[in-house]
PDB file of C-alpha atoms and ligand atoms in Angstrom:
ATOM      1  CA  UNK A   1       1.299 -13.098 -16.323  1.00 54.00           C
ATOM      2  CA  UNK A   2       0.494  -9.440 -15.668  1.00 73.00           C
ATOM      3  CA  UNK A   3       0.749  -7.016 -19.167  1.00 80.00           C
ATOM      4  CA  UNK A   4       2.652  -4.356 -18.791  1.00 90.00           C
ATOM      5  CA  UNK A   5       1.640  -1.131 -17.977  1.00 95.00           C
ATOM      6  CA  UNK A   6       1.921   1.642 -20.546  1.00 97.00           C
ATOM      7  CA  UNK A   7       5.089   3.631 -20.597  1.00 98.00           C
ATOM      8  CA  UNK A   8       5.079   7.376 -20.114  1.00 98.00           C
ATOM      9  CA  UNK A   9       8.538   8.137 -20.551  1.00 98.00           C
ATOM     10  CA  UNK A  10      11.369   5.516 -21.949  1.00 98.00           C
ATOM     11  CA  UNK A  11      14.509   4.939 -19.986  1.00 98.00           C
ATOM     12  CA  UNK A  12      16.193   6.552 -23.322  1.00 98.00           C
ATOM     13  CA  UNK A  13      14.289   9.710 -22.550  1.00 98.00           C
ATOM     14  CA  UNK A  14      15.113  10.046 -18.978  1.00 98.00           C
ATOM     15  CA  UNK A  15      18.416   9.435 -19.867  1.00 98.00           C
ATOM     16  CA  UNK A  16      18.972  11.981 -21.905  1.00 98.00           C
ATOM     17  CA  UNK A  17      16.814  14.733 -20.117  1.00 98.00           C
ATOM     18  CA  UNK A  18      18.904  13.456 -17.092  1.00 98.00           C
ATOM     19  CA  UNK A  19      22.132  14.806 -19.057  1.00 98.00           C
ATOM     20  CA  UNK A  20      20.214  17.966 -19.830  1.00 98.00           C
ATOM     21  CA  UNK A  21      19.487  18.817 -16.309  1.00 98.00           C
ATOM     22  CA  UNK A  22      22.996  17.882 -14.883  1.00 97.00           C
ATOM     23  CA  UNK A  23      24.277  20.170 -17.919  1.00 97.00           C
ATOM     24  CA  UNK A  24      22.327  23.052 -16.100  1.00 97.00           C
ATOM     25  CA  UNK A  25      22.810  22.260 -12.911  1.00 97.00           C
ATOM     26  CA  UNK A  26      26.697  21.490 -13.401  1.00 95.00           C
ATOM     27  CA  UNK A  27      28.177  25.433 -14.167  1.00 95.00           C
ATOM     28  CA  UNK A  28      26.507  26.930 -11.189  1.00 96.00           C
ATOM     29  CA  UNK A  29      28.074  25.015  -8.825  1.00 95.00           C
ATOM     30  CA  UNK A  30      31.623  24.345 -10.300  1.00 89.00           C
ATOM     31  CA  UNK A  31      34.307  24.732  -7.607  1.00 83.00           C
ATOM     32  CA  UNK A  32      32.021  25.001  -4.517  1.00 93.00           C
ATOM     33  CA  UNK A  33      30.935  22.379  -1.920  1.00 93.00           C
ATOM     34  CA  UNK A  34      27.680  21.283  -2.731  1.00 96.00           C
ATOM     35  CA  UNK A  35      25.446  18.358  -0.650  1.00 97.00           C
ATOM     36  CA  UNK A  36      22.546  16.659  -2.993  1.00 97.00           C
ATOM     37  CA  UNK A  37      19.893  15.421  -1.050  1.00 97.00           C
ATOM     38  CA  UNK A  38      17.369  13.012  -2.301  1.00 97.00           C
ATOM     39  CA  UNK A  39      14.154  12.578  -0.529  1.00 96.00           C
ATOM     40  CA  UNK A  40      13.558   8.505   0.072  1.00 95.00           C
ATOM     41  CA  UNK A  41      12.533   6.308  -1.581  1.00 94.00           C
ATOM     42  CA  UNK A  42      11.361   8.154  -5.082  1.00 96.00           C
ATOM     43  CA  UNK A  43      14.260   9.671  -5.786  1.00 97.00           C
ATOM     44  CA  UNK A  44      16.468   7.209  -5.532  1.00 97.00           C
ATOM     45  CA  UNK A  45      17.174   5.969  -9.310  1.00 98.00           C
ATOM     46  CA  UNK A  46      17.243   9.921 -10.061  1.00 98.00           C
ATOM     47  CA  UNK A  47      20.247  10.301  -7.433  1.00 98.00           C
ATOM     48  CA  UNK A  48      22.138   8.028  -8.667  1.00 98.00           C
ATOM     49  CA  UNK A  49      21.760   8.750 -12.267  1.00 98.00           C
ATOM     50  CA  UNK A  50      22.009  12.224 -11.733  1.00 98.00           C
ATOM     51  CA  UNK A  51      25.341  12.271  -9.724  1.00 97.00           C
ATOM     52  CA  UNK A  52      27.006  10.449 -12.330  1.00 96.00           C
ATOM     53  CA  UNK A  53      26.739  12.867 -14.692  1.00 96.00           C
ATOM     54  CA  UNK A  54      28.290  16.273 -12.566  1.00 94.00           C
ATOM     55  CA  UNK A  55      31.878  15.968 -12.569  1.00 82.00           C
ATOM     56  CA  UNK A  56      33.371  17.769  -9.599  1.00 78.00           C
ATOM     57  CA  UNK A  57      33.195  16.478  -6.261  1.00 86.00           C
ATOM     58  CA  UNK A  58      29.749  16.592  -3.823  1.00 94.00           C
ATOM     59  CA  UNK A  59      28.174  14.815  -0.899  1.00 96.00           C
ATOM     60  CA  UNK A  60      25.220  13.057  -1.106  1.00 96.00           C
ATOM     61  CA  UNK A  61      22.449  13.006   1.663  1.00 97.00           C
ATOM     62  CA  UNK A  62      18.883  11.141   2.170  1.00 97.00           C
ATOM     63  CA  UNK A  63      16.140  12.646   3.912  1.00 96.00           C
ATOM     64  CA  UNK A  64      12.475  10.913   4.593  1.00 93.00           C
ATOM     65  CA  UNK A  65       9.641  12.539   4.624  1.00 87.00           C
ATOM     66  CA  UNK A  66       7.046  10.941   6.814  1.00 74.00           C
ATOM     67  CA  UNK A  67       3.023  11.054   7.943  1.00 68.00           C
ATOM     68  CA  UNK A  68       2.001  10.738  11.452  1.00 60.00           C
ATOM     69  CA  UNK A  69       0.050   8.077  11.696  1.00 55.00           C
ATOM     70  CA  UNK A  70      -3.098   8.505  13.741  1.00 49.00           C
ATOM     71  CA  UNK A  71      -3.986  12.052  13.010  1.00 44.00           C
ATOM     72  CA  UNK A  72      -6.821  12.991  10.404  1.00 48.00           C
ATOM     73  CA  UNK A  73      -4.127  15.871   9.245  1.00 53.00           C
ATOM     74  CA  UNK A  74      -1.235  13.102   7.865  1.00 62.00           C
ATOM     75  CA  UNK A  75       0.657  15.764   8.691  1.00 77.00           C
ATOM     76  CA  UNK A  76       4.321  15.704   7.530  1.00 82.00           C
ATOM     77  CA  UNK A  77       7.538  15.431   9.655  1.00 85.00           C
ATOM     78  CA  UNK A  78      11.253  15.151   9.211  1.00 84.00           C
ATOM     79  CA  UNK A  79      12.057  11.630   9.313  1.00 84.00           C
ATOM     80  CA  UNK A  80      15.768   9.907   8.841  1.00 84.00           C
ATOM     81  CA  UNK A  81      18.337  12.105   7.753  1.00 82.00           C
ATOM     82  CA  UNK A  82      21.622  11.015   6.894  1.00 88.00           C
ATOM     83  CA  UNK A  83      23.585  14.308   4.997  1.00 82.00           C
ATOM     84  CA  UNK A  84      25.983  15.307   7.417  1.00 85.00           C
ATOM     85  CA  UNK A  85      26.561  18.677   7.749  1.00 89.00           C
ATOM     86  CA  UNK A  86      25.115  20.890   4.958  1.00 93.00           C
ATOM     87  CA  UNK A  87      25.918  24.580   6.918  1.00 95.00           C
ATOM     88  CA  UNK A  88      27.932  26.635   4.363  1.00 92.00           C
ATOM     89  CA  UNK A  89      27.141  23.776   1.736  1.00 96.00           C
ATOM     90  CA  UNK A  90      25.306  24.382  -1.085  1.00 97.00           C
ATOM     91  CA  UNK A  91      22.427  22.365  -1.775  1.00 97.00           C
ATOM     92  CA  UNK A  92      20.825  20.582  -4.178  1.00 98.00           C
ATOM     93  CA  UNK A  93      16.702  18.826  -2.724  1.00 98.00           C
ATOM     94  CA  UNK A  94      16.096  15.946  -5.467  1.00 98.00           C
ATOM     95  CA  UNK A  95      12.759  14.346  -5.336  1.00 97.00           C
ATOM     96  CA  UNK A  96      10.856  12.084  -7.750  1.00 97.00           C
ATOM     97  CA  UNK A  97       7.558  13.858  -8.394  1.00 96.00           C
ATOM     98  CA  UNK A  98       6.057  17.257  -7.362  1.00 95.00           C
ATOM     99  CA  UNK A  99       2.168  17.026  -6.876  1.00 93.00           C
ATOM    100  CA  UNK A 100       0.251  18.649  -4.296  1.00 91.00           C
ATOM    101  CA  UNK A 101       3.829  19.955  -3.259  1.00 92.00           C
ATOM    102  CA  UNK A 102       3.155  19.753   0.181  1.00 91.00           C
ATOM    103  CA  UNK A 103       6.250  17.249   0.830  1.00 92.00           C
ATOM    104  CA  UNK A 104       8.801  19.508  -0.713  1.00 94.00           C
ATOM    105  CA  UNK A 105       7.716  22.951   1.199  1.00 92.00           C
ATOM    106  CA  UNK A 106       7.981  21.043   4.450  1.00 92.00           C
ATOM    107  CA  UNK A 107      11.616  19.628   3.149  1.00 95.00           C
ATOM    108  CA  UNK A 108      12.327  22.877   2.052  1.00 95.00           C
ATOM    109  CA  UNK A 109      11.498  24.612   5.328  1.00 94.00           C
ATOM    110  CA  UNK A 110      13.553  22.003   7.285  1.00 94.00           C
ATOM    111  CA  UNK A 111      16.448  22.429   4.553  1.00 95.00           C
ATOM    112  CA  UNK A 112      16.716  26.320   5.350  1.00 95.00           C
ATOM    113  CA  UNK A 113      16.064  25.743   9.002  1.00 94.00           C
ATOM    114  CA  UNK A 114      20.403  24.023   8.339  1.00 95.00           C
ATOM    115  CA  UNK A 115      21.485  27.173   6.953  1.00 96.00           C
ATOM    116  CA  UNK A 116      22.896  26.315   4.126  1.00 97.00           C
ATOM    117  CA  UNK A 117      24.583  28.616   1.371  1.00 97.00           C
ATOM    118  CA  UNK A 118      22.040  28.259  -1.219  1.00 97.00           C
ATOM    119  CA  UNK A 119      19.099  25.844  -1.787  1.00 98.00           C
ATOM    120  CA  UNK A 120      17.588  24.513  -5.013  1.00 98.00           C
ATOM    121  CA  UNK A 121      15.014  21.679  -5.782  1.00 98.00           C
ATOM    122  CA  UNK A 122      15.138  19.380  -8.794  1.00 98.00           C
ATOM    123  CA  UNK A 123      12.359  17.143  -9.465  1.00 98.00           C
ATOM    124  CA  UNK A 124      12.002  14.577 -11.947  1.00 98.00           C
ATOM    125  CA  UNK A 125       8.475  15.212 -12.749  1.00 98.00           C
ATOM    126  CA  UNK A 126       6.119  17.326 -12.155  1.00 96.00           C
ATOM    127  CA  UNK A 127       2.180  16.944 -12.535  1.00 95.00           C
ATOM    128  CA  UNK A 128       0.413  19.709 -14.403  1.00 92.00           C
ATOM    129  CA  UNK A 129      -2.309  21.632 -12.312  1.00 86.00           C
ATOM    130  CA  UNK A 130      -2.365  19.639  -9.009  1.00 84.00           C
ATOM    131  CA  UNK A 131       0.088  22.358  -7.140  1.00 82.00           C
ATOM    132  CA  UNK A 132      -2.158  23.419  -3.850  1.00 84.00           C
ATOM    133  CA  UNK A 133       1.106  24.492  -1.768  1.00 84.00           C
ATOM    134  CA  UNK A 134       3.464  27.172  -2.443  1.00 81.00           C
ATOM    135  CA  UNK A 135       6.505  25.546  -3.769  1.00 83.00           C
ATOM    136  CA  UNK A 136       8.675  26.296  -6.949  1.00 88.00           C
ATOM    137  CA  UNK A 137      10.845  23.793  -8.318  1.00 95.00           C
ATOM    138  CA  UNK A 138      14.656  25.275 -10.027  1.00 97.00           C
ATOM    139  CA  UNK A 139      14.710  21.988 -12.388  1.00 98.00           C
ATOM    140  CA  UNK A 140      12.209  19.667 -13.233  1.00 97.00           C
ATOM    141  CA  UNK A 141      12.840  16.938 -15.842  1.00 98.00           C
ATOM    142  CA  UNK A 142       9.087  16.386 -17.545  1.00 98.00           C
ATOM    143  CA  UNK A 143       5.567  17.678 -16.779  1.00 97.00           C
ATOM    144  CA  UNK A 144       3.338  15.161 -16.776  1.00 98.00           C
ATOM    145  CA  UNK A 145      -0.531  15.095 -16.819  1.00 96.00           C
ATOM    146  CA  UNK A 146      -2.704  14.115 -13.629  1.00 94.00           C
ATOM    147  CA  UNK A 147      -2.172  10.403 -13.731  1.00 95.00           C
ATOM    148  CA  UNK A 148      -0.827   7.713 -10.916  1.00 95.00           C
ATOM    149  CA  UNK A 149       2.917   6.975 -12.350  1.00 97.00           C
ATOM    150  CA  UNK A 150       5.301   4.080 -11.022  1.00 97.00           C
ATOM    151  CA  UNK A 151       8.637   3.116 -12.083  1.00 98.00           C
ATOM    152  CA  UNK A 152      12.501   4.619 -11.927  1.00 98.00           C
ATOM    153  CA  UNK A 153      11.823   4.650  -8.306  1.00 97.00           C
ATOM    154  CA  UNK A 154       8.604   5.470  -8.050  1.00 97.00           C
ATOM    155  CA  UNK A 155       6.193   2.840  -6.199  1.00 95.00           C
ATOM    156  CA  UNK A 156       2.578   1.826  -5.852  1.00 94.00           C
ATOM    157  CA  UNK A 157       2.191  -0.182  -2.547  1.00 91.00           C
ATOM    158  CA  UNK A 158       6.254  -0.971  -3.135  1.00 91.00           C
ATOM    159  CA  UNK A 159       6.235  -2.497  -6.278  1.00 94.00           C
ATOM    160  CA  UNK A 160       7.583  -1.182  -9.676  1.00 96.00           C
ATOM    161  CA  UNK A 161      10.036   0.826  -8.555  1.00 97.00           C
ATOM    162  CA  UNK A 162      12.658  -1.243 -10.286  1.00 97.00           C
ATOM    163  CA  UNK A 163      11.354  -0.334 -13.845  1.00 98.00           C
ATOM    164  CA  UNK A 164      13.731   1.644 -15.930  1.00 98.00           C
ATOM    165  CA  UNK A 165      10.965   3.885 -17.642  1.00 98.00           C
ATOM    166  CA  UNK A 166       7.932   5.656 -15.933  1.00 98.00           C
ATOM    167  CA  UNK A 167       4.830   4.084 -16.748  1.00 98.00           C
ATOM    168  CA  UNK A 168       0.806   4.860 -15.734  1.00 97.00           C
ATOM    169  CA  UNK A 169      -1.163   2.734 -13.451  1.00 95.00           C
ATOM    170  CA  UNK A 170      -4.402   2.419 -15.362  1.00 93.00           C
ATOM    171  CA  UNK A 171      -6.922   3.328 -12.795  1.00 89.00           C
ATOM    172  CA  UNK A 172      -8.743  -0.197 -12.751  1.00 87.00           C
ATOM    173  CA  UNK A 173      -5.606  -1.586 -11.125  1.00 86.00           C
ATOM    174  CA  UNK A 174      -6.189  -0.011  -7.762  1.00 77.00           C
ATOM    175  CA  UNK A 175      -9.625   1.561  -8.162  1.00 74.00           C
ATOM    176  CA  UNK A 176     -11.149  -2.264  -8.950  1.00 59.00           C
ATOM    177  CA  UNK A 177      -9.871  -3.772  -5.325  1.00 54.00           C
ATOM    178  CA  UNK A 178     -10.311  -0.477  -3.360  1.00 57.00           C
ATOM    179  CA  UNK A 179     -12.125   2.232  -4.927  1.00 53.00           C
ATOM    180  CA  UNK A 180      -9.529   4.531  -4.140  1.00 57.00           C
ATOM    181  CA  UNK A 181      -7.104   6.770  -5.681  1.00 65.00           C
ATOM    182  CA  UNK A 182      -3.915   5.202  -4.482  1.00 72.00           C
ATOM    183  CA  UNK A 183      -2.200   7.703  -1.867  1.00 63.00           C
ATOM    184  CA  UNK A 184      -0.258   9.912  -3.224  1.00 60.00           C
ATOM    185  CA  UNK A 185       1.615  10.737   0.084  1.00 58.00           C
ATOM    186  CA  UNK A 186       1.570   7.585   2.218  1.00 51.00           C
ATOM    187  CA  UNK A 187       4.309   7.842   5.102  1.00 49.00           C
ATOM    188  CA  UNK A 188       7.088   8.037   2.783  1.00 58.00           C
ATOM    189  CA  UNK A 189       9.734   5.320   2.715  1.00 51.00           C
TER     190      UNK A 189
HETATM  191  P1  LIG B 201       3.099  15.940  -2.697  1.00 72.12           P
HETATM  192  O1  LIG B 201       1.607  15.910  -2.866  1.00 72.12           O
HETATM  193  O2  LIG B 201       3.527  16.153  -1.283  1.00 72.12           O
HETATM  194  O3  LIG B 201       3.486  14.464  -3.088  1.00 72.12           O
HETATM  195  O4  LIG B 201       3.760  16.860  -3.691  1.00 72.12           O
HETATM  196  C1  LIG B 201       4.749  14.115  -3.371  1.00 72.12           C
HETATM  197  C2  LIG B 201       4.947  12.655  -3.083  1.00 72.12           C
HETATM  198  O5  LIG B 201       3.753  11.849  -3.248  1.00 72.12           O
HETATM  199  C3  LIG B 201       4.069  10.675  -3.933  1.00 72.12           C
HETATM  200  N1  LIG B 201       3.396  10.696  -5.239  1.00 72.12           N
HETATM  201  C4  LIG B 201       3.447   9.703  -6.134  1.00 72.12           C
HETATM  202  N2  LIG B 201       4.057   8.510  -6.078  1.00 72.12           N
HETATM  203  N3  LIG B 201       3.252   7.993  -8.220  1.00 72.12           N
HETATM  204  C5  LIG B 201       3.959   7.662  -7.139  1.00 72.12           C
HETATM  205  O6  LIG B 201       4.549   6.582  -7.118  1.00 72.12           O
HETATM  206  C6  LIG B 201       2.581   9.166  -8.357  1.00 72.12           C
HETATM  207  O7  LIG B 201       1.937   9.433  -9.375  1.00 72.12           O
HETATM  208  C7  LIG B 201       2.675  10.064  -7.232  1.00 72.12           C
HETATM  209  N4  LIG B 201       2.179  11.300  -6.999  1.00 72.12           N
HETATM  210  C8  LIG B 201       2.645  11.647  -5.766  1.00 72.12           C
HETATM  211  C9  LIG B 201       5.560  10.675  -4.107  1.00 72.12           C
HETATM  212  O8  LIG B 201       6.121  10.025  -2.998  1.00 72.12           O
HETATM  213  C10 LIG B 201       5.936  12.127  -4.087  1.00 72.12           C
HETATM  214  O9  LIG B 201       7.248  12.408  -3.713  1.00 72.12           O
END
């Protein structure tokens, strides 16, 4: 059997800094239409959890962010979108983790392109000091230091995304077999 990788942050600890953020986030929307978007796959476990806790009605939308394949850029595109229409709306771009931040200005970008009445972004985590785009997030849930994290949505090579907690991939688990750093912005799925 495998050991399990070290945990970052329990699944009491998201929990709670889960009902922290939707306490923010809840009183400046109250009354108004509002769409949340979460960016696939990541932020899936984050949706959900974070929906449950704002009373009040809202849409939810997906959006994928993906790489051409084939070009030495990787460079980022628009790929399923399933939010209806968000003109008028306001809303609300979840993803799972902010690093380079190159995925949520191009999100961001599209977002505005829809005209909607105002739009935030909440991510769950954010890594300190790897920023290289210009890209603020409204909420993030914990700052984390420069490591490879999995779990509560987040994958390496689609596995772990089912654990409750984050955890860190100790680097010998991918650097071992490849002698890479796993990519941190494969064509998102
Ligand atoms: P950028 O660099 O565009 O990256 O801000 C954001 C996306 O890259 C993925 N990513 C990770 N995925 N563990 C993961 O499972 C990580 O530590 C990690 N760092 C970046 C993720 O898809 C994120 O939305």
């Amino acid at each position: 059997m495998s050991r399990p990788l070290p945990v970052l942050i329990t699944a009491d600890q998201i929990e709670r800094r889960v009902g922290e953020l939707a306490a923010q986030i809840a009183p400046l929307y109250r009354g108004e239409p509002l769409t949340i978007v979460g960016i696939l796959t990541g932020s899936l476990m984050f949706l959900a959890d974070l929906v449950r806790r704002l009373d009040g009605p809202l849409r939810i939308g997906l959006i994928q962010a993906s790489s051409y394949h084939g070009t030495q850029s990787g460079t980022l595109t628009v790929g399923r979108e399933i939010q209806g229409d968000v003109r008028g709306r306001h809303v609300l771009l979840l993803d799972d983790i902010l690093d380079t931040g190159q995925t949520l200005r191009h999100l961001v970008e599209h977002m505005r392109q829809l005209e909607p009445r105002s739009l935030r972004v909440a991510v769950l985590l954010r890594k300190q000091g790897k920023q290289r785009v210009e890209v603020s997030a409204d909420f993030v849930g914990f700052e984390i230091p420069d490591e490879f994290v999995v779990g509560y949505g987040l994958d390496y090579n689609d596995e772990y995304r089912y654990l409750p907690h984050v955890a860190v991939l100790p680097r010998e688990m991918y650097s071992e077999r490849s002698g890479m750093e796993p990519h941190a912005n494969p064509a998102r799925h």
